[in-house]
XYZ file of C-alpha atoms in Angstrom:
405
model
C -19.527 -9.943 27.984
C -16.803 -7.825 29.039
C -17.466 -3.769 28.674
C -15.922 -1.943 26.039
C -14.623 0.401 29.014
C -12.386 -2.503 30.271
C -9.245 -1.832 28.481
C -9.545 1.616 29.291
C -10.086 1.248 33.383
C -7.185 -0.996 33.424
C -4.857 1.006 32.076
C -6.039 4.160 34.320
C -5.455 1.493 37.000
C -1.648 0.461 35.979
C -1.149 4.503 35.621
C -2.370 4.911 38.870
C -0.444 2.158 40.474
C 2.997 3.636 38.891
C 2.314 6.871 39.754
C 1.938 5.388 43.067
C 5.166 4.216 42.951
C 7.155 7.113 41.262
C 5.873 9.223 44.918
C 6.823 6.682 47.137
C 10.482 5.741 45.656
C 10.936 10.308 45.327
C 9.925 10.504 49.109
C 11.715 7.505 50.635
C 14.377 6.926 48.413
C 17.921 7.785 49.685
C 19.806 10.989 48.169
C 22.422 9.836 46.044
C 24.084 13.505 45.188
C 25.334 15.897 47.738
C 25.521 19.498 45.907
C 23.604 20.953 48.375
C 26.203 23.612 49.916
C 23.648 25.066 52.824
C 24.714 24.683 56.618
C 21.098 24.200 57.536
C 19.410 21.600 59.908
C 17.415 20.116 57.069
C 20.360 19.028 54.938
C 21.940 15.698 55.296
C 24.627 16.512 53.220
C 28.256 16.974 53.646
C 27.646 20.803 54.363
C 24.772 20.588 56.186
C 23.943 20.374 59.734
C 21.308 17.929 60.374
C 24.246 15.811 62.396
C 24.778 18.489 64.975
C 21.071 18.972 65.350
C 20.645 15.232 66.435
C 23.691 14.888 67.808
C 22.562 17.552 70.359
C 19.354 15.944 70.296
C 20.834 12.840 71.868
C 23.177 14.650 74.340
C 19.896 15.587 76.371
C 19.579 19.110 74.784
C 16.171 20.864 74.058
C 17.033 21.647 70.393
C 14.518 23.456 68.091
C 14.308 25.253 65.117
C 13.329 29.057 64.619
C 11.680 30.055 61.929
C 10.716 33.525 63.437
C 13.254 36.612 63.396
C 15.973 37.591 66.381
C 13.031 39.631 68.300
C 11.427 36.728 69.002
C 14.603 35.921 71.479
C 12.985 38.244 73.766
C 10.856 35.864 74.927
C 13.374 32.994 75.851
C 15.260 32.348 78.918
C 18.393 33.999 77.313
C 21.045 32.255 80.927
C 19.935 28.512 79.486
C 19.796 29.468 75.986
C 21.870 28.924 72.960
C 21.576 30.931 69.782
C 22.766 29.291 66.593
C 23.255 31.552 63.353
C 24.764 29.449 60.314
C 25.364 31.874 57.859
C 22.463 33.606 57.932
C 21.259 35.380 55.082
C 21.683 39.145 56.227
C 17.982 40.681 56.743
C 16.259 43.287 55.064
C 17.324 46.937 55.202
C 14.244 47.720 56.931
C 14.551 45.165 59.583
C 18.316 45.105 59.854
C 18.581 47.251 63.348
C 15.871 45.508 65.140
C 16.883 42.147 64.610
C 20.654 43.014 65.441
C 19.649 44.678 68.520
C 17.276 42.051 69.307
C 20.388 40.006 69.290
C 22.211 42.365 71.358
C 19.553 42.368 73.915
C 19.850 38.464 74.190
C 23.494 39.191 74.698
C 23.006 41.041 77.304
C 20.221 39.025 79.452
C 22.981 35.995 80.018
C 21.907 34.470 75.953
C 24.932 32.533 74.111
C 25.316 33.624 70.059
C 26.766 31.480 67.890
C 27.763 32.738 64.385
C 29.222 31.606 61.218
C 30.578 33.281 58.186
C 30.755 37.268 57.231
C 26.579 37.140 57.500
C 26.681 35.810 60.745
C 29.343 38.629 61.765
C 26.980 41.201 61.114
C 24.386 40.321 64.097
C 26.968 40.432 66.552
C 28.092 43.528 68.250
C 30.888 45.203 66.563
C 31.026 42.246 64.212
C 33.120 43.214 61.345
C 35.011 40.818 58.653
C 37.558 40.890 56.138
C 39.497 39.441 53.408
C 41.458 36.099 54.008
C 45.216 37.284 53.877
C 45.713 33.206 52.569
C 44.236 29.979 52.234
C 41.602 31.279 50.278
C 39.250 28.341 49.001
C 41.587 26.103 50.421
C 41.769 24.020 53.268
C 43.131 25.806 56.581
C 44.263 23.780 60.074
C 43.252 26.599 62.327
C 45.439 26.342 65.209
C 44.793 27.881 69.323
C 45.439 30.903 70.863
C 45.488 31.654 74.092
C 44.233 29.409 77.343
C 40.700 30.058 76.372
C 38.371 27.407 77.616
C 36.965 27.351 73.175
C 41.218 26.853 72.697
C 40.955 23.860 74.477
C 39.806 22.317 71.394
C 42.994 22.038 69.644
C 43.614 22.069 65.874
C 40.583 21.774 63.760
C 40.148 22.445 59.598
C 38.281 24.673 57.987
C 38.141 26.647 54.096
C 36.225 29.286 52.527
C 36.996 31.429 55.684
C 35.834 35.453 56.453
C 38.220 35.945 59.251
C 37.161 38.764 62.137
C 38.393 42.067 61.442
C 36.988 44.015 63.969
C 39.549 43.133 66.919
C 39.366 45.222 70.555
C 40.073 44.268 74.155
C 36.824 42.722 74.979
C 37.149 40.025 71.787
C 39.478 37.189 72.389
C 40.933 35.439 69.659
C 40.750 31.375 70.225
C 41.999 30.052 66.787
C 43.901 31.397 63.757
C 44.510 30.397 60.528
C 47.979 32.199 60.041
C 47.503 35.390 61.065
C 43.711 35.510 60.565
C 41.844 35.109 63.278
C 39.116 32.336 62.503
C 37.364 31.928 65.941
C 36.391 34.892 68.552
C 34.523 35.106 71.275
C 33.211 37.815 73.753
C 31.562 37.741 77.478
C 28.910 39.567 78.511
C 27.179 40.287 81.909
C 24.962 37.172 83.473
C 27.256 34.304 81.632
C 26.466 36.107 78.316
C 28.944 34.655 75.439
C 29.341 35.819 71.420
C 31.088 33.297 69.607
C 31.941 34.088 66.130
C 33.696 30.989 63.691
C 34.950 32.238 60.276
C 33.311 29.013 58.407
C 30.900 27.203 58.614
C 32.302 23.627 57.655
C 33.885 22.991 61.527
C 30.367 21.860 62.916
C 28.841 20.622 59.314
C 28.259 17.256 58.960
C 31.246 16.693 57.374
C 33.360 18.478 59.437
C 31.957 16.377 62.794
C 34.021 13.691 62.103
C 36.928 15.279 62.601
C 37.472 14.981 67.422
C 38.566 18.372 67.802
C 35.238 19.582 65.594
C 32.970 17.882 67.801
C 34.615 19.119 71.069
C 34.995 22.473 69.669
C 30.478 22.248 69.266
C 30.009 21.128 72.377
C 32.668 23.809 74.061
C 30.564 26.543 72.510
C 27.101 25.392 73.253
C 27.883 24.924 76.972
C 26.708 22.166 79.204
C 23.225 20.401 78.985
C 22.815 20.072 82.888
C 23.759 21.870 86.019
C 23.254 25.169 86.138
C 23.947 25.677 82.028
C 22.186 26.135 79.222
C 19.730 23.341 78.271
C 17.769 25.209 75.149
C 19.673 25.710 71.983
C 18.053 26.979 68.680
C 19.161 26.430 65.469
C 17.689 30.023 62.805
C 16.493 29.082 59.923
C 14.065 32.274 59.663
C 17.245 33.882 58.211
C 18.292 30.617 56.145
C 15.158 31.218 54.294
C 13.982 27.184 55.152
C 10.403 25.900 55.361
C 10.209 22.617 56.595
C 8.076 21.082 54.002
C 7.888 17.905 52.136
C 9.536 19.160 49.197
C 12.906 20.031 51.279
C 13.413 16.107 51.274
C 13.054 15.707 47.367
C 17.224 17.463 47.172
C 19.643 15.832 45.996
C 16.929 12.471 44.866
C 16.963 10.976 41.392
C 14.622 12.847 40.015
C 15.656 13.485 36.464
C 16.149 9.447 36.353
C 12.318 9.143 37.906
C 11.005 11.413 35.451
C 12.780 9.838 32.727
C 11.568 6.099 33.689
C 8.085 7.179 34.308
C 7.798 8.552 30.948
C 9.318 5.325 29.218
C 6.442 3.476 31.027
C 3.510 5.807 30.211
C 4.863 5.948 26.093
C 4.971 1.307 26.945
C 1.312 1.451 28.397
C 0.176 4.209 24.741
C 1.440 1.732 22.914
C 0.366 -1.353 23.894
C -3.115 0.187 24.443
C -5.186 -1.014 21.171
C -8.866 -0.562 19.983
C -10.789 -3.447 18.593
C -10.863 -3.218 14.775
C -13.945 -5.318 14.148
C -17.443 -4.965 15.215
C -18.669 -5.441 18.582
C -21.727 -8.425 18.390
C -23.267 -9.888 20.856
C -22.015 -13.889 21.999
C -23.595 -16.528 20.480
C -26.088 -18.356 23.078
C -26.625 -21.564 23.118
C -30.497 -22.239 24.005
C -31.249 -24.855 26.627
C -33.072 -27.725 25.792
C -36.882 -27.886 25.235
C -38.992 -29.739 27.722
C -39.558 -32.374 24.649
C -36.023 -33.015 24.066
C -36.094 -33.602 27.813
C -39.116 -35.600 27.929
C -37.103 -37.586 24.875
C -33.897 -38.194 26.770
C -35.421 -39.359 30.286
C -37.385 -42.056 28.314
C -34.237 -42.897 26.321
C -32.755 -43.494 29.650
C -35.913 -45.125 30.943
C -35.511 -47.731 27.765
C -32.038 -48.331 27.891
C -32.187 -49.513 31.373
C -35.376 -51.663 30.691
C -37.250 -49.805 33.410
C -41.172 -49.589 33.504
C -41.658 -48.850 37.230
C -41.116 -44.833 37.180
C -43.736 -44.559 34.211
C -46.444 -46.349 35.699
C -45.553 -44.867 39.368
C -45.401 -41.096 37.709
C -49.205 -42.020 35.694
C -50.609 -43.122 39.111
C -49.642 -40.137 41.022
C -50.993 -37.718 38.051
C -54.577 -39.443 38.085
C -54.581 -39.246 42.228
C -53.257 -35.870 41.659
C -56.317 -35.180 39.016
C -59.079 -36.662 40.970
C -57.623 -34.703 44.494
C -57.199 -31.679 42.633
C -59.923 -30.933 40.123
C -62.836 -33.835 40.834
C -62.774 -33.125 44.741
C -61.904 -36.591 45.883
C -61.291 -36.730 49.333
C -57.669 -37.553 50.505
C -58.360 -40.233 52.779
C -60.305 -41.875 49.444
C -57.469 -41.974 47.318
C -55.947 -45.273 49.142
C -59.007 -47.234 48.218
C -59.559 -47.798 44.490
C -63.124 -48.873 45.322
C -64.270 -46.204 47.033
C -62.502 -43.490 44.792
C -64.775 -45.045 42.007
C -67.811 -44.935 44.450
C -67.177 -41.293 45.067
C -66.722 -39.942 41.320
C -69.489 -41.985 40.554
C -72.172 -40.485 43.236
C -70.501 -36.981 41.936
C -71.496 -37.460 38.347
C -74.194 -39.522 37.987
C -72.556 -42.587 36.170
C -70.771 -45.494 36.789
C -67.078 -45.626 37.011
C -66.495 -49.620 37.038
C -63.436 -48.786 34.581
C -62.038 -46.493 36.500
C -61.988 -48.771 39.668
C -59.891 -51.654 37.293
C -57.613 -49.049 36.449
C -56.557 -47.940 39.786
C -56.427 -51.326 40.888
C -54.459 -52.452 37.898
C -51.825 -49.458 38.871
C -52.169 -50.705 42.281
C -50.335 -54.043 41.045
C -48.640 -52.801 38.712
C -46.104 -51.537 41.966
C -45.344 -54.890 42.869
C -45.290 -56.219 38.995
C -42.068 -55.807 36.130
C -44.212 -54.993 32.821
C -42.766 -54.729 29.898
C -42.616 -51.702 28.088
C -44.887 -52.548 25.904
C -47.450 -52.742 28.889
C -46.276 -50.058 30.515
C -47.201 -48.097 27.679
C -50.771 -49.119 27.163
C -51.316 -48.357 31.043
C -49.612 -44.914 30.988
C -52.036 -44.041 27.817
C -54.885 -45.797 29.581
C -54.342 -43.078 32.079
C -54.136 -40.370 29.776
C -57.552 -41.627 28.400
C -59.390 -41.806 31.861
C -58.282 -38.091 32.591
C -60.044 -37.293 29.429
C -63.116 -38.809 29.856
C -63.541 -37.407 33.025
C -62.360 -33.860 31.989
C -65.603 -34.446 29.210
C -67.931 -35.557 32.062
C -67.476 -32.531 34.012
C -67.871 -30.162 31.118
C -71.527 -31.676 30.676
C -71.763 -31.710 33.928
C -71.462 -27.978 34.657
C -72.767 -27.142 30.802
C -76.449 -29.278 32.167
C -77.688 -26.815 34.978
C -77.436 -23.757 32.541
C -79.621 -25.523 29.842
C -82.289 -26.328 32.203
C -82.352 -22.851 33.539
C -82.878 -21.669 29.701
C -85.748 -24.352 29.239
């Protein structure tokens, strides 16, 4: 019978199953909306920077990500090192002079800074921005200045720009975007380098697709053999990033998920119903007696005119009998004569009727009776069991009643 419970574990099951599939499809599914505006390493988006990451990645560079603050630079080898700060969120109040003199230090040991937007300004020495004199939210073709080896780039577009305002000899301007100057850069002692661009978008993901973008990145990370830098690490202490599952879920269908998964679970409530009558127990058929059995093997037996198997099955019951409970040897039981001889010495009478009938079911294997005959010599069987069942009863019952006399 199936368990009342039944209904109930299989629709945990289906629940279970979907669920199943609602985490897989949220995890592996591919983004199909790209309002995530942060130049980090994580985001595949149009303004992120995942594509320079493996780009580099490819080009034979050791890239990494930092998720510790600037002192932590003390520890690299700043000559073969590359610093990357996307827009950094500016640090707390507190911890504002040690992390831009920890990049200052960096500077100074032979480290390359890279730095994006009026944030990114702020770690570098002397780094000062101001307001866009044009273009503002707009796009901008910056174009070169100068002989530089980072104007050797050419053209290249970029919006949304904090231009550097804190100009001096030892800054060189590379790029302007009229008369604001949109990439910088400074030398320090040991091959040292600040590089500051006014947006971010140049080495996004979108904005790698442009030629002059893509030589412009690899122009201000320096080469990945030789004598230059191999190491270059992309901040995301200062991005505020955790690389955890969760960062993959932007930009997935998530609203639609939800909304799907809940059309299912209010399907499965639904369809879910209780049984409104009682709950009895089946109906079992009983097998059939041993009578009704007995009953339909001698139909069988009749139908088919067959008298051998009775007389064959009464024989082996009165060896069986005479074996079993009178003691007859087994050797014995061959000859009818000296079966009779042997009951007879046992209990004290003569057993001539016995002796006919074995030898009558004796021929009876090489004979076809007729039912009729078969019949009286199965129930002449049944009678000789009988009468010898009685003669051992008075033969045990005689002993005691001597004793008593």
């Amino acid at each position: 019978m199936r368990s009342p419970n039944a209904d109930r574990r299989t629709v945990l099951w289906v629940l279970g199953v979907m669920m199943l599939l609602v985490t897989l499809t949220a995890i592996f599914a591919p983004a199909t909306s790209d309002d995530d505006k942060k130049p980090t390493t994580y985001n595949p988006g149009a303004a992120g920077w995942k594509g320079a990451y493996l780009l580099l990645q490819q080009l034979g560079y050791n890239v990494s990500r930092s998720d510790a603050s600037a002192p932590k630079l003390d520890e690299a080898d700043a000559a073969h090192t590359t610093y990357v700060l996307a827009a950094p969120n500016t640090p707390a109040e507190d911890a504002q002079k040690r992390d831009y003199d920890a990049v200052e230090r960096f500077l100074r040991r032979g480290g390359r800074v890279i730095a994006t937007g009026s944030s990114g300004a702020l770690f570098l020495p002397g780094g000062r921005t101001g307001k866009p004199t044009q273009f503002v939210g707009n796009l901008c073709n910056a174009l070169p200045e100068g002989n530089s080896e980072l104007a050797q780039a050419g053209s290249f577009a970029l919006y949304d720009i904090a231009p550097w305002n804190a100009l001096e000899p030892l800054v060189r301007v590379d790029a302007r975007c009229g008369a604001d100057a949109v990439l910088v850069h400074r030398k320090y002692p040991h091959g040292g380098a600040m590089i500051y661009l006014a947006s971010a978008e140049p080495f996004s993901n979108r904005g790698l697709k442009q030629d002059q973008s893509l030589h412009l990145l690899l122009l201000a990370i320096g080469p990945a053999s030789g004598d230059g830098r191999r190491a270059v690490i992309f901040d995301e202490f200062y991005r505020g990033e955790q690389a955890s599952p969760s960062d993959y879920l932007h930009g997935l269908p998530l609203r639609s998920l939800i909304v799907q998964t809940s059309l299912v679970l209010l399907f499965l409530m639904f369809t879910y119903t209780r049984r409104s009558g009682p709950i009895r127990e089946p109906l079992v058929v009983p097998r059939a007696s041993p009578l009704e059995f007995v009953e339909s093997m001698g139909a069988l037996y009749e139908r088919a005119g067959v008298s051998k198997p009775a007389t064959d099955g009464a024989h082996r019951r009165l060896i069986r009998f005479l074996t079993s409970v009178c003691g007859l040897p087994a050797d014995m039981a061959d000859s009818s004569q000296r079966a009779a001889d042997f009951i007879a010495q046992r209990f004290g009478e003569s057993q001539e009727s016995l002796a006919a009938l074995l030898d009558r079911l004796q021929a009876a294997r090489y004979e076809t009776l007729r039912p009729r005959d078969a019949l009286t010599l199965v129930r002449a069987v049944d009678a000789e069991i009988e009468r010898l069942q009685i003669m051992m009863k008075s033969s045990q019952s005689q002993p005691l009643v001597q004793e008593m006399k």
